[in-house]
Tab-separated table of C-alpha atoms in Angstrom:
chain	number	residue	atom	x	y	z
A	1	MET	CA	79.601	356.755	211.183
A	2	SER	CA	79.494	356.354	207.381
A	3	ALA	CA	77.839	358.749	204.915
A	4	THR	CA	74.632	357.700	203.163
A	5	VAL	CA	73.498	358.283	199.601
A	6	THR	CA	69.840	358.708	198.734
A	7	VAL	CA	68.824	357.345	195.350
A	8	ARG	CA	65.540	357.354	193.502
A	9	LEU	CA	64.240	353.927	192.521
A	10	ARG	CA	62.020	353.325	189.490
A	11	TYR	CA	60.237	350.018	189.036
A	12	LEU	CA	58.903	349.532	185.550
A	13	ALA	CA	55.999	347.596	184.054
A	14	ARG	CA	55.684	344.133	185.632
A	15	TYR	CA	58.134	344.992	188.402
A	16	ALA	CA	55.994	347.945	189.507
A	17	GLU	CA	53.023	345.601	189.756
A	18	LEU	CA	55.078	343.003	191.594
A	19	LEU	CA	56.364	345.445	194.227
A	20	GLY	CA	53.184	347.524	194.342
A	21	VAL	CA	55.116	350.754	193.861
A	22	GLU	CA	56.422	352.662	190.830
A	23	SER	CA	58.926	354.948	192.455
A	24	GLU	CA	60.517	355.513	195.863
A	25	GLU	CA	63.653	356.823	197.548
A	26	LEU	CA	66.138	354.640	199.363
A	27	ALA	CA	69.090	355.654	201.550
A	28	LEU	CA	72.166	353.433	201.368
A	29	ALA	CA	75.592	353.469	202.961
A	30	ALA	CA	78.191	355.119	200.712
A	31	PRO	CA	79.859	354.025	198.523
A	32	THR	CA	77.174	352.009	196.771
A	33	THR	CA	76.716	350.092	193.507
A	34	VAL	CA	73.847	348.883	191.343
A	35	GLY	CA	74.153	345.491	193.027
A	36	ASP	CA	73.950	347.076	196.498
A	37	VAL	CA	70.836	348.996	195.509
A	38	VAL	CA	69.096	345.837	194.294
A	39	THR	CA	70.075	344.085	197.525
A	40	ALA	CA	68.450	346.929	199.464
A	41	VAL	CA	65.308	346.607	197.338
A	42	ARG	CA	65.135	342.901	198.201
A	43	ALA	CA	65.542	343.693	201.901
A	44	LYS	CA	62.669	346.161	201.804
A	45	HIS	CA	60.199	344.285	199.552
A	46	PRO	CA	59.484	340.607	200.216
A	47	ALA	CA	57.917	340.323	196.725
A	48	ALA	CA	61.318	341.227	195.253
A	49	SER	CA	62.299	337.587	195.753
A	50	GLN	CA	60.438	337.019	192.479
A	51	LEU	CA	62.830	339.309	190.590
A	52	PRO	CA	65.525	337.580	188.534
A	53	ALA	CA	68.907	337.135	190.237
A	54	LYS	CA	70.301	340.118	188.379
A	55	PRO	CA	67.529	342.211	186.854
A	56	LEU	CA	68.301	344.597	184.029
A	57	CYS	CA	69.102	347.987	185.577
A	58	ALA	CA	69.628	351.536	184.391
A	59	VAL	CA	71.301	354.437	186.152
A	60	ASN	CA	70.167	357.855	184.995
A	61	PHE	CA	68.445	356.345	181.944
A	62	ARG	CA	71.478	354.382	180.745
A	63	GLN	CA	71.803	350.651	181.045
A	64	ALA	CA	74.149	349.807	183.938
A	65	LEU	CA	76.256	346.869	185.023
A	66	TRP	CA	76.007	345.202	188.412
A	67	GLY	CA	79.158	346.793	189.788
A	68	ASP	CA	78.574	350.311	188.468
A	69	PRO	CA	78.734	353.001	191.170
A	70	VAL	CA	75.601	354.867	192.199
A	71	ALA	CA	75.811	358.416	193.563
A	72	ALA	CA	73.434	360.534	195.602
A	73	GLY	CA	70.516	361.745	193.492
A	74	ASP	CA	70.909	359.086	190.823
A	75	GLU	CA	67.818	357.436	189.390
A	76	VAL	CA	68.164	353.650	189.448
A	77	ALA	CA	65.591	351.757	187.388
A	78	LEU	CA	64.776	348.049	187.452
A	79	LEU	CA	63.609	346.984	184.016
A	80	PRO	CA	61.859	343.786	182.948
A	81	PRO	CA	63.073	342.318	179.645
A	82	VAL	CA	61.985	344.835	177.018
A	83	ALA	CA	59.100	343.968	174.696
A	84	GLY	CA	58.405	346.961	172.500
A	85	GLY	CA	57.468	347.193	168.858
B	1	MET	CA	58.597	365.314	167.393
B	2	ALA	CA	58.407	363.145	170.532
B	3	ILE	CA	59.363	359.523	170.026
B	4	LEU	CA	56.664	358.274	172.402
B	5	THR	CA	53.089	359.221	171.687
B	6	GLU	CA	49.721	358.451	173.242
B	7	SER	CA	47.934	359.455	170.026
B	8	PRO	CA	47.599	357.278	166.930
B	9	ILE	CA	50.796	357.290	164.879
B	10	ARG	CA	50.499	359.262	161.656
B	11	LEU	CA	52.839	358.422	158.815
B	12	ASP	CA	52.799	361.736	156.960
B	13	PRO	CA	54.529	363.845	159.634
B	14	LEU	CA	57.189	361.147	160.023
B	15	MET	CA	57.761	361.075	156.279
B	16	ASP	CA	57.983	364.854	156.160
B	17	GLN	CA	60.721	364.653	158.789
B	18	VAL	CA	63.013	362.586	156.526
B	19	ARG	CA	62.096	363.318	152.929
B	20	SER	CA	64.175	365.721	150.895
B	21	PRO	CA	64.658	366.330	147.168
B	22	ASP	CA	67.894	364.336	147.072
B	23	ARG	CA	66.425	361.246	148.723
B	24	GLY	CA	64.868	358.863	146.211
B	25	GLY	CA	63.913	356.003	148.507
B	26	ILE	CA	61.839	355.735	151.662
B	27	ALA	CA	61.601	352.439	153.544
B	28	ILE	CA	58.984	352.175	156.259
B	29	PHE	CA	58.215	349.588	158.870
B	30	LEU	CA	54.962	349.550	160.800
B	31	GLY	CA	54.434	347.216	163.722
B	32	LEU	CA	50.741	346.498	164.303
B	33	VAL	CA	48.894	344.816	167.135
B	34	ARG	CA	48.138	341.267	166.042
B	35	ASP	CA	45.060	339.265	166.972
B	36	HIS	CA	47.072	336.352	168.331
B	37	HIS	CA	50.215	335.651	170.332
B	38	GLN	CA	51.635	332.241	171.089
B	39	GLY	CA	48.423	330.550	170.113
B	40	LYS	CA	46.076	332.760	172.133
B	41	GLY	CA	43.576	335.287	170.787
B	42	VAL	CA	44.489	338.896	171.626
B	43	LEU	CA	41.957	341.666	172.249
B	44	GLY	CA	44.385	344.496	172.815
B	45	LEU	CA	47.601	345.652	174.436
B	46	ASP	CA	48.673	348.186	177.004
B	47	TYR	CA	52.047	349.667	176.143
B	48	SER	CA	54.122	351.376	178.769
B	49	ALA	CA	57.600	352.861	178.550
B	50	TYR	CA	60.361	354.207	180.720
B	51	GLY	CA	60.003	357.533	178.964
B	52	PRO	CA	63.333	359.361	179.285
B	53	MET	CA	65.348	356.196	178.697
B	54	ALA	CA	63.176	355.129	175.759
B	55	GLU	CA	63.797	358.506	174.121
B	56	ALA	CA	67.540	358.342	174.842
B	57	VAL	CA	67.997	354.768	173.593
B	58	THR	CA	65.988	355.462	170.439
B	59	ILE	CA	68.125	358.515	169.673
B	60	GLU	CA	71.213	356.379	170.279
B	61	ILE	CA	69.980	353.740	167.804
B	62	VAL	CA	69.103	356.360	165.170
B	63	THR	CA	72.562	357.876	165.632
B	64	GLU	CA	74.156	354.461	165.126
B	65	ALA	CA	72.144	354.079	161.917
B	66	SER	CA	73.396	357.478	160.720
B	67	GLY	CA	76.931	356.236	161.370
B	68	HIS	CA	76.411	353.057	159.331
B	69	TRP	CA	74.411	354.719	156.534
B	70	PRO	CA	75.444	358.390	156.457
B	71	GLN	CA	73.085	359.223	153.593
B	72	ALA	CA	70.044	357.910	155.452
B	73	SER	CA	67.717	359.915	157.650
B	74	VAL	CA	65.475	358.032	160.087
B	75	ALA	CA	62.351	358.983	162.047
B	76	VAL	CA	60.777	356.781	164.727
B	77	GLN	CA	57.625	356.854	166.772
B	78	HIS	CA	56.342	354.389	169.367
B	79	ARG	CA	52.820	354.416	170.719
B	80	VAL	CA	52.085	354.031	174.423
B	81	GLY	CA	48.762	353.435	176.160
B	82	SER	CA	45.878	351.151	175.190
B	83	LEU	CA	45.910	349.727	171.693
B	84	THR	CA	43.532	347.383	169.932
B	85	VAL	CA	44.113	344.851	167.180
B	86	GLY	CA	45.289	346.559	163.980
B	87	ASP	CA	46.622	349.682	165.691
B	88	VAL	CA	50.113	350.832	164.736
B	89	ALA	CA	52.402	350.357	167.755
B	90	VAL	CA	55.643	351.490	166.153
B	91	ALA	CA	56.733	353.217	162.945
B	92	VAL	CA	60.246	353.506	161.523
B	93	VAL	CA	60.703	355.685	158.428
B	94	ALA	CA	64.090	355.796	156.677
B	95	ALA	CA	64.832	357.948	153.638
B	96	SER	CA	67.994	357.881	151.585
B	97	ALA	CA	69.339	358.694	148.157
B	98	HIS	CA	69.063	355.019	147.183
B	99	ARG	CA	66.865	352.195	148.319
B	100	ALA	CA	69.520	349.864	149.747
B	101	GLU	CA	70.510	352.271	152.533
B	102	ALA	CA	66.871	353.134	153.224
B	103	PHE	CA	65.990	349.451	153.685
B	104	ASP	CA	69.097	348.646	155.712
B	105	ALA	CA	68.737	351.641	158.028
B	106	CYS	CA	65.021	350.940	158.563
B	107	ARG	CA	65.667	347.288	159.356
B	108	TYR	CA	68.547	348.081	161.704
B	109	VAL	CA	66.504	350.566	163.693
B	110	ILE	CA	63.482	348.292	164.205
B	111	GLU	CA	65.657	345.304	165.157
B	112	GLU	CA	67.659	347.304	167.705
B	113	LEU	CA	64.570	349.080	168.983
B	114	LYS	CA	62.901	345.778	169.787
B	115	LYS	CA	66.009	344.595	171.615
B	116	ARG	CA	66.942	347.741	173.500
B	117	VAL	CA	64.205	350.336	173.941
B	118	PRO	CA	62.526	350.089	177.375
B	119	VAL	CA	58.929	349.552	176.315
B	120	TRP	CA	56.668	346.817	177.653
B	121	LYS	CA	53.323	345.418	176.718
B	122	LYS	CA	50.601	343.767	178.685
B	123	GLU	CA	48.374	341.570	176.632
B	124	MET	CA	44.622	341.275	177.103
B	125	PHE	CA	43.562	337.909	175.749
B	126	VAL	CA	40.193	336.882	174.377
B	127	ASP	CA	39.915	334.312	177.184
B	128	GLY	CA	39.991	337.107	179.776
B	129	THR	CA	43.560	336.560	180.925
B	130	VAL	CA	46.111	339.358	181.058
B	131	GLU	CA	49.855	338.855	180.721
B	132	TRP	CA	53.032	340.894	180.485
B	133	VAL	CA	54.886	339.900	177.322
B	134	ASP	CA	58.312	338.520	178.182
B	135	PRO	CA	60.397	337.746	175.090
B	136	THR	CA	62.976	335.945	177.221
B	137	ARG	CA	60.410	333.308	178.137
B	138	SER	CA	59.602	332.476	174.522
B	139	GLN	CA	61.724	329.892	172.802
B	140	GLU	CA	64.761	331.015	170.812
B	141	LEU	CA	64.343	334.696	171.344
B	142	GLY	CA	67.917	335.783	171.373
B	143	VAL	CA	70.594	336.596	173.878
B	144	ARG	CA	68.887	339.157	176.093
B	145	ARG	CA	67.885	337.194	179.216
B	146	GLY	CA	66.969	340.064	181.493
B	147	GLU	CA	70.355	339.799	183.178
B	148	VAL	CA	72.640	342.746	183.692
B	149	ASP	CA	75.702	340.663	182.928
B	150	ASN	CA	74.486	339.578	179.522
B	151	ALA	CA	73.089	342.888	178.436
C	1	MET	CA	43.185	348.235	142.178
C	2	ALA	CA	45.096	348.958	138.958
C	3	ILE	CA	48.864	348.628	139.257
C	4	LEU	CA	49.488	351.596	136.967
C	5	THR	CA	47.969	354.925	137.901
C	6	GLU	CA	48.054	358.440	136.484
C	7	SER	CA	46.935	359.880	139.838
C	8	PRO	CA	49.193	360.466	142.843
C	9	ILE	CA	49.848	357.233	144.720
C	10	ARG	CA	48.026	357.039	148.058
C	11	LEU	CA	49.408	354.758	150.706
C	12	ASP	CA	46.238	354.142	152.706
C	13	PRO	CA	44.321	352.182	150.059
C	14	LEU	CA	47.428	350.058	149.403
C	15	MET	CA	47.804	349.336	153.108
C	16	ASP	CA	44.126	348.450	153.381
C	17	GLN	CA	44.664	345.906	150.614
C	18	VAL	CA	47.215	343.927	152.643
C	19	ARG	CA	46.528	344.535	156.315
C	20	SER	CA	44.623	341.983	158.336
C	21	PRO	CA	44.306	341.224	162.066
C	22	ASP	CA	46.845	338.389	161.895
C	23	ARG	CA	49.546	340.465	160.175
C	24	GLY	CA	51.732	342.312	162.654
C	25	GLY	CA	54.273	343.852	160.315
C	26	ILE	CA	54.014	346.085	157.255
C	27	ALA	CA	57.113	346.974	155.249
C	28	ILE	CA	56.763	349.724	152.670
C	29	PHE	CA	59.036	351.044	149.979
C	30	LEU	CA	58.400	354.332	148.229
C	31	GLY	CA	60.449	355.389	145.232
C	32	LEU	CA	60.476	359.171	144.813
C	33	VAL	CA	61.648	361.400	142.002
C	34	ARG	CA	65.078	362.720	142.981
C	35	ASP	CA	66.451	366.144	142.106
C	36	HIS	CA	69.591	364.761	140.500
C	37	HIS	CA	70.717	361.874	138.310
C	38	GLN	CA	74.289	361.109	137.326
C	39	GLY	CA	75.432	364.524	138.405
C	40	LYS	CA	72.755	366.520	136.581
C	41	GLY	CA	69.910	368.469	138.172
C	42	VAL	CA	66.475	366.988	137.449
C	43	LEU	CA	63.267	369.003	137.071
C	44	GLY	CA	60.873	366.141	136.515
C	45	LEU	CA	60.217	362.850	134.795
C	46	ASP	CA	57.757	361.440	132.294
C	47	TYR	CA	56.946	357.828	133.075
C	48	SER	CA	55.477	355.576	130.427
C	49	ALA	CA	54.630	351.903	130.539
C	50	TYR	CA	53.663	349.034	128.305
C	51	GLY	CA	50.426	348.717	130.227
C	52	PRO	CA	49.193	345.138	129.834
C	53	MET	CA	52.691	343.697	130.159
C	54	ALA	CA	53.531	345.894	133.159
C	55	GLU	CA	50.417	344.618	134.919
C	56	ALA	CA	51.180	340.999	133.988
C	57	VAL	CA	54.841	341.120	135.048
C	58	THR	CA	53.992	342.847	138.328
C	59	ILE	CA	51.397	340.172	139.128
C	60	GLU	CA	54.015	337.541	138.256
C	61	ILE	CA	56.519	339.118	140.670
C	62	VAL	CA	53.944	339.399	143.460
C	63	THR	CA	53.028	335.749	142.887
C	64	GLU	CA	56.696	334.783	143.147
C	65	ALA	CA	56.900	336.677	146.442
C	66	SER	CA	53.845	334.790	147.721
C	67	GLY	CA	55.632	331.582	146.838
C	68	HIS	CA	58.774	332.554	148.727
C	69	TRP	CA	56.944	334.107	151.718
C	70	PRO	CA	53.530	332.421	151.894
C	71	GLN	CA	52.440	334.491	154.913
C	72	ALA	CA	53.111	337.781	153.154
C	73	SER	CA	50.608	339.821	151.165
C	74	VAL	CA	51.941	342.460	148.772
C	75	ALA	CA	50.355	345.445	147.016
C	76	VAL	CA	52.097	347.496	144.340
C	77	GLN	CA	51.364	350.671	142.460
C	78	HIS	CA	53.424	352.485	139.832
C	79	ARG	CA	52.704	355.987	138.680
C	80	VAL	CA	52.747	356.945	134.989
C	81	GLY	CA	52.667	360.392	133.392
C	82	SER	CA	54.458	363.587	134.397
C	83	LEU	CA	56.058	363.665	137.834
C	84	THR	CA	58.048	366.345	139.593
C	85	VAL	CA	60.775	366.098	142.206
C	86	GLY	CA	59.472	364.506	145.413
C	87	ASP	CA	56.544	362.711	143.780
C	88	VAL	CA	56.082	359.041	144.608
C	89	ALA	CA	56.793	356.996	141.468
C	90	VAL	CA	56.330	353.543	142.949
C	91	ALA	CA	54.985	352.039	146.159
C	92	VAL	CA	55.400	348.470	147.411
C	93	VAL	CA	53.506	347.499	150.569
C	94	ALA	CA	54.075	344.076	152.145
C	95	ALA	CA	52.256	342.828	155.224
C	96	SER	CA	52.985	339.640	157.104
C	97	ALA	CA	52.595	338.021	160.490
C	98	HIS	CA	56.203	338.905	161.325
C	99	ARG	CA	58.535	341.623	160.174
C	100	ALA	CA	61.219	339.484	158.512
C	101	GLU	CA	58.876	338.205	155.796
C	102	ALA	CA	57.361	341.654	155.328
C	103	PHE	CA	60.808	343.210	154.757
C	104	ASP	CA	62.029	340.387	152.532
C	105	ALA	CA	58.899	340.312	150.378
C	106	CYS	CA	58.930	344.112	150.006
C	107	ARG	CA	62.574	344.151	149.017
C	108	TYR	CA	62.177	341.279	146.571
C	109	VAL	CA	59.268	342.925	144.792
C	110	ILE	CA	60.946	346.330	144.344
C	111	GLU	CA	64.217	344.770	143.149
C	112	GLU	CA	62.452	342.547	140.600
C	113	LEU	CA	60.101	345.324	139.559
C	114	LYS	CA	63.019	347.574	138.692
C	115	LYS	CA	64.621	344.810	136.633
C	116	ARG	CA	61.580	343.423	134.855
C	117	VAL	CA	58.518	345.669	134.690
C	118	PRO	CA	58.271	347.504	131.348
C	119	VAL	CA	58.238	351.085	132.550
C	120	TRP	CA	60.442	353.843	131.199
C	121	LYS	CA	61.291	357.349	132.221
C	122	LYS	CA	62.342	360.402	130.319
C	123	GLU	CA	64.234	362.895	132.393
C	124	MET	CA	63.836	366.653	132.075
C	125	PHE	CA	67.049	368.233	133.344
C	126	VAL	CA	67.532	371.669	134.836
C	127	ASP	CA	69.865	372.520	131.923
C	128	GLY	CA	66.976	372.064	129.460
C	129	THR	CA	68.080	368.695	128.107
C	130	VAL	CA	65.768	365.692	127.966
C	131	GLU	CA	66.925	362.095	128.094
C	132	TRP	CA	65.489	358.575	128.276
C	133	VAL	CA	66.961	356.815	131.265
C	134	ASP	CA	68.871	353.732	130.166
C	135	PRO	CA	70.180	351.684	133.097
C	136	THR	CA	72.285	349.573	130.736
C	137	ARG	CA	74.360	352.615	129.820
C	138	SER	CA	75.207	353.441	133.427
C	139	GLN	CA	78.235	351.761	134.917
C	140	GLU	CA	77.803	348.520	136.844
C	141	LEU	CA	74.081	348.279	136.513
C	142	GLY	CA	73.724	344.569	136.280
C	143	VAL	CA	73.251	341.919	133.659
C	144	ARG	CA	70.315	343.198	131.635
C	145	ARG	CA	71.876	344.636	128.470
C	146	GLY	CA	68.761	345.098	126.363
C	147	GLU	CA	69.506	341.874	124.529
C	148	VAL	CA	66.982	339.114	124.154
C	149	ASP	CA	69.660	336.471	124.626
C	150	ASN	CA	70.741	337.763	128.005
C	151	ALA	CA	67.295	338.535	129.297
D	1	MET	CA	52.633	330.835	97.121
D	2	SER	CA	53.349	330.871	100.897
D	3	ALA	CA	50.877	331.962	103.603
D	4	THR	CA	51.443	335.222	105.445
D	5	VAL	CA	50.895	336.103	109.091
D	6	THR	CA	49.879	339.572	110.124
D	7	VAL	CA	51.219	340.713	113.478
D	8	ARG	CA	50.738	343.879	115.510
D	9	LEU	CA	53.953	345.716	116.324
D	10	ARG	CA	54.320	347.878	119.443
D	11	TYR	CA	57.287	350.213	119.831
D	12	LEU	CA	57.728	351.484	123.355
D	13	ALA	CA	59.208	354.617	124.883
D	14	ARG	CA	62.462	355.600	123.148
D	15	TYR	CA	61.888	353.149	120.295
D	16	ALA	CA	58.535	354.773	119.459
D	17	GLU	CA	60.308	358.125	119.231
D	18	LEU	CA	63.118	356.622	117.157
D	19	LEU	CA	60.796	355.028	114.589
D	20	GLY	CA	58.170	357.792	114.717
D	21	VAL	CA	55.366	355.295	115.289
D	22	GLU	CA	53.905	353.556	118.338
D	23	SER	CA	52.012	350.766	116.696
D	24	GLU	CA	51.530	349.225	113.289
D	25	GLU	CA	50.690	345.979	111.512
D	26	LEU	CA	53.182	343.982	109.466
D	27	ALA	CA	52.576	340.976	107.223
D	28	LEU	CA	55.319	338.343	107.117
D	29	ALA	CA	55.793	335.019	105.359
D	30	ALA	CA	54.777	332.093	107.579
D	31	PRO	CA	56.265	330.575	109.652
D	32	THR	CA	57.864	333.479	111.412
D	33	THR	CA	59.833	334.154	114.592
D	34	VAL	CA	60.650	337.118	116.826
D	35	GLY	CA	63.948	337.475	114.929
D	36	ASP	CA	62.141	337.530	111.589
D	37	VAL	CA	59.771	340.227	112.818
D	38	VAL	CA	62.641	342.449	113.941
D	39	THR	CA	64.350	341.917	110.572
D	40	ALA	CA	61.142	343.083	108.861
D	41	VAL	CA	61.031	346.158	111.121
D	42	ARG	CA	64.590	346.999	110.074
D	43	ALA	CA	63.682	346.619	106.393
D	44	LYS	CA	60.745	349.001	106.762
D	45	HIS	CA	62.295	351.673	109.030
D	46	PRO	CA	65.756	353.054	108.200
D	47	ALA	CA	65.961	354.500	111.763
D	48	ALA	CA	65.746	350.952	113.111
D	49	SER	CA	69.475	350.662	112.376
D	50	GLN	CA	69.892	352.456	115.717
D	51	LEU	CA	68.175	349.620	117.611
D	52	PRO	CA	70.469	347.198	119.422
D	53	ALA	CA	71.379	344.019	117.541
D	54	LYS	CA	68.828	342.045	119.501
D	55	PRO	CA	66.376	344.342	121.242
D	56	LEU	CA	64.324	343.056	124.151
D	57	CYS	CA	61.044	341.717	122.741
D	58	ALA	CA	57.711	340.527	124.087
D	59	VAL	CA	55.051	338.433	122.378
D	60	ASN	CA	51.557	338.880	123.782
D	61	PHE	CA	52.919	340.720	126.842
D	62	ARG	CA	55.442	338.052	127.774
D	63	GLN	CA	59.154	338.414	127.272
D	64	ALA	CA	60.228	336.379	124.241
D	65	LEU	CA	63.424	334.852	122.903
D	66	TRP	CA	64.833	335.536	119.466
D	67	GLY	CA	63.757	332.189	118.031
D	68	ASP	CA	60.266	332.102	119.547
D	69	PRO	CA	57.489	331.568	116.993
D	70	VAL	CA	55.038	334.354	116.179
D	71	ALA	CA	51.511	333.570	114.990
D	72	ALA	CA	48.870	335.612	113.184
D	73	GLY	CA	47.299	338.189	115.481
D	74	ASP	CA	50.153	338.171	117.982
D	75	GLU	CA	51.313	341.451	119.472
D	76	VAL	CA	55.078	341.791	119.211
D	77	ALA	CA	56.615	344.579	121.295
D	78	LEU	CA	60.116	346.042	121.073
D	79	LEU	CA	61.160	347.242	124.514
D	80	PRO	CA	64.052	349.495	125.508
D	81	PRO	CA	65.882	348.419	128.678
D	82	VAL	CA	63.362	348.935	131.473
D	83	ALA	CA	63.848	351.840	133.877
D	84	GLY	CA	60.905	351.928	136.269
D	85	GLY	CA	60.730	352.649	139.957
């Protein structure tokens, strides 16, 4: 039986509204990547089908690429296109 | 001073952060809530941010500016919460010995901030509609398409 | 509002002159008295102006900026009299719908103002000497050589 | 006998210190130009030898060229290189 990693998810702005949640924890089979985490989000939330194919993501407050590894305790954020200023 | 603030942005404390007797030029940019967006009348905006990342990315941008213009010192503040037309949403203050670096550093920081800092705004229109602003849906708004691979 | 002032320059009235609900960007330049000039410590400056011409040339420059950036509105004030290190000598405030025009108009006006507006400064140095600043005697300071034919 | 034009001279900043006067009236033979006025200033003020060959001049608050005409009542200003901001 494989180990699991528990990560904290953050959904920001429009994505939080879309999924109806701002923050949650998800357990995934290790090893896992940003892409795997987003796949798990889609499996859990039907509304996630409205997310772009590859939403902008951050791991521990730094922008991350699709294949970047995610470790236990990491905070993975899904970010809509930014619109500050 | 925190980069994100729920209170109105005040220019004087930001200027005090960067002014010094050997800096002869201060360039400032203020971004204000406009009364229209893409042809629709705007009543106000709700700004939200991914706080820790917004602080980190802003510090990163300011550090890049210090690399490009070593004589310049830059202070930034971004408002979050409910703003109405005319409110200051963002302020960038850059001081340097001479005006060219002050202008260039100020411009660099606001351009990068708008591209990279995780802040979002929800627009309340005069017609009663509400909409999240999505720069990638406007025409000709640059390379950032909300895709990890392009970022 | 008079362009020349003997009182400290205040930013708020200048901003009020140019802000409006359809202008989302304000670019500001402040020129401050520095503590050094060409390697010498500065105590303070006396600014003097040829008043009516300074007002006329500044209006001319602002009008040129309005021609180049029709959406921009620009306010300018220049201090005259005795200033000490850190005092604001000049302020240019440019508001526009978008930030590019605000920055460009602000930059244009300060660059032209420094080349064309008849204002002079006499520097009081830490070593007790006093000197009129003459940009044409510094190295590489552009085309204006104090000659009618080149002007 | 030729007509004369009386003009108001303004010496600014360093030039006022150099000549020891900020403002004065001069009468010149008509017609007269900016160049003629500066020549008359040199004739009156020995210290004017320290002015540049062709100082920056304004007539009625507008920058003027050496050959520009000057009429009775005009204000002719001699301006050091500007140094504002």
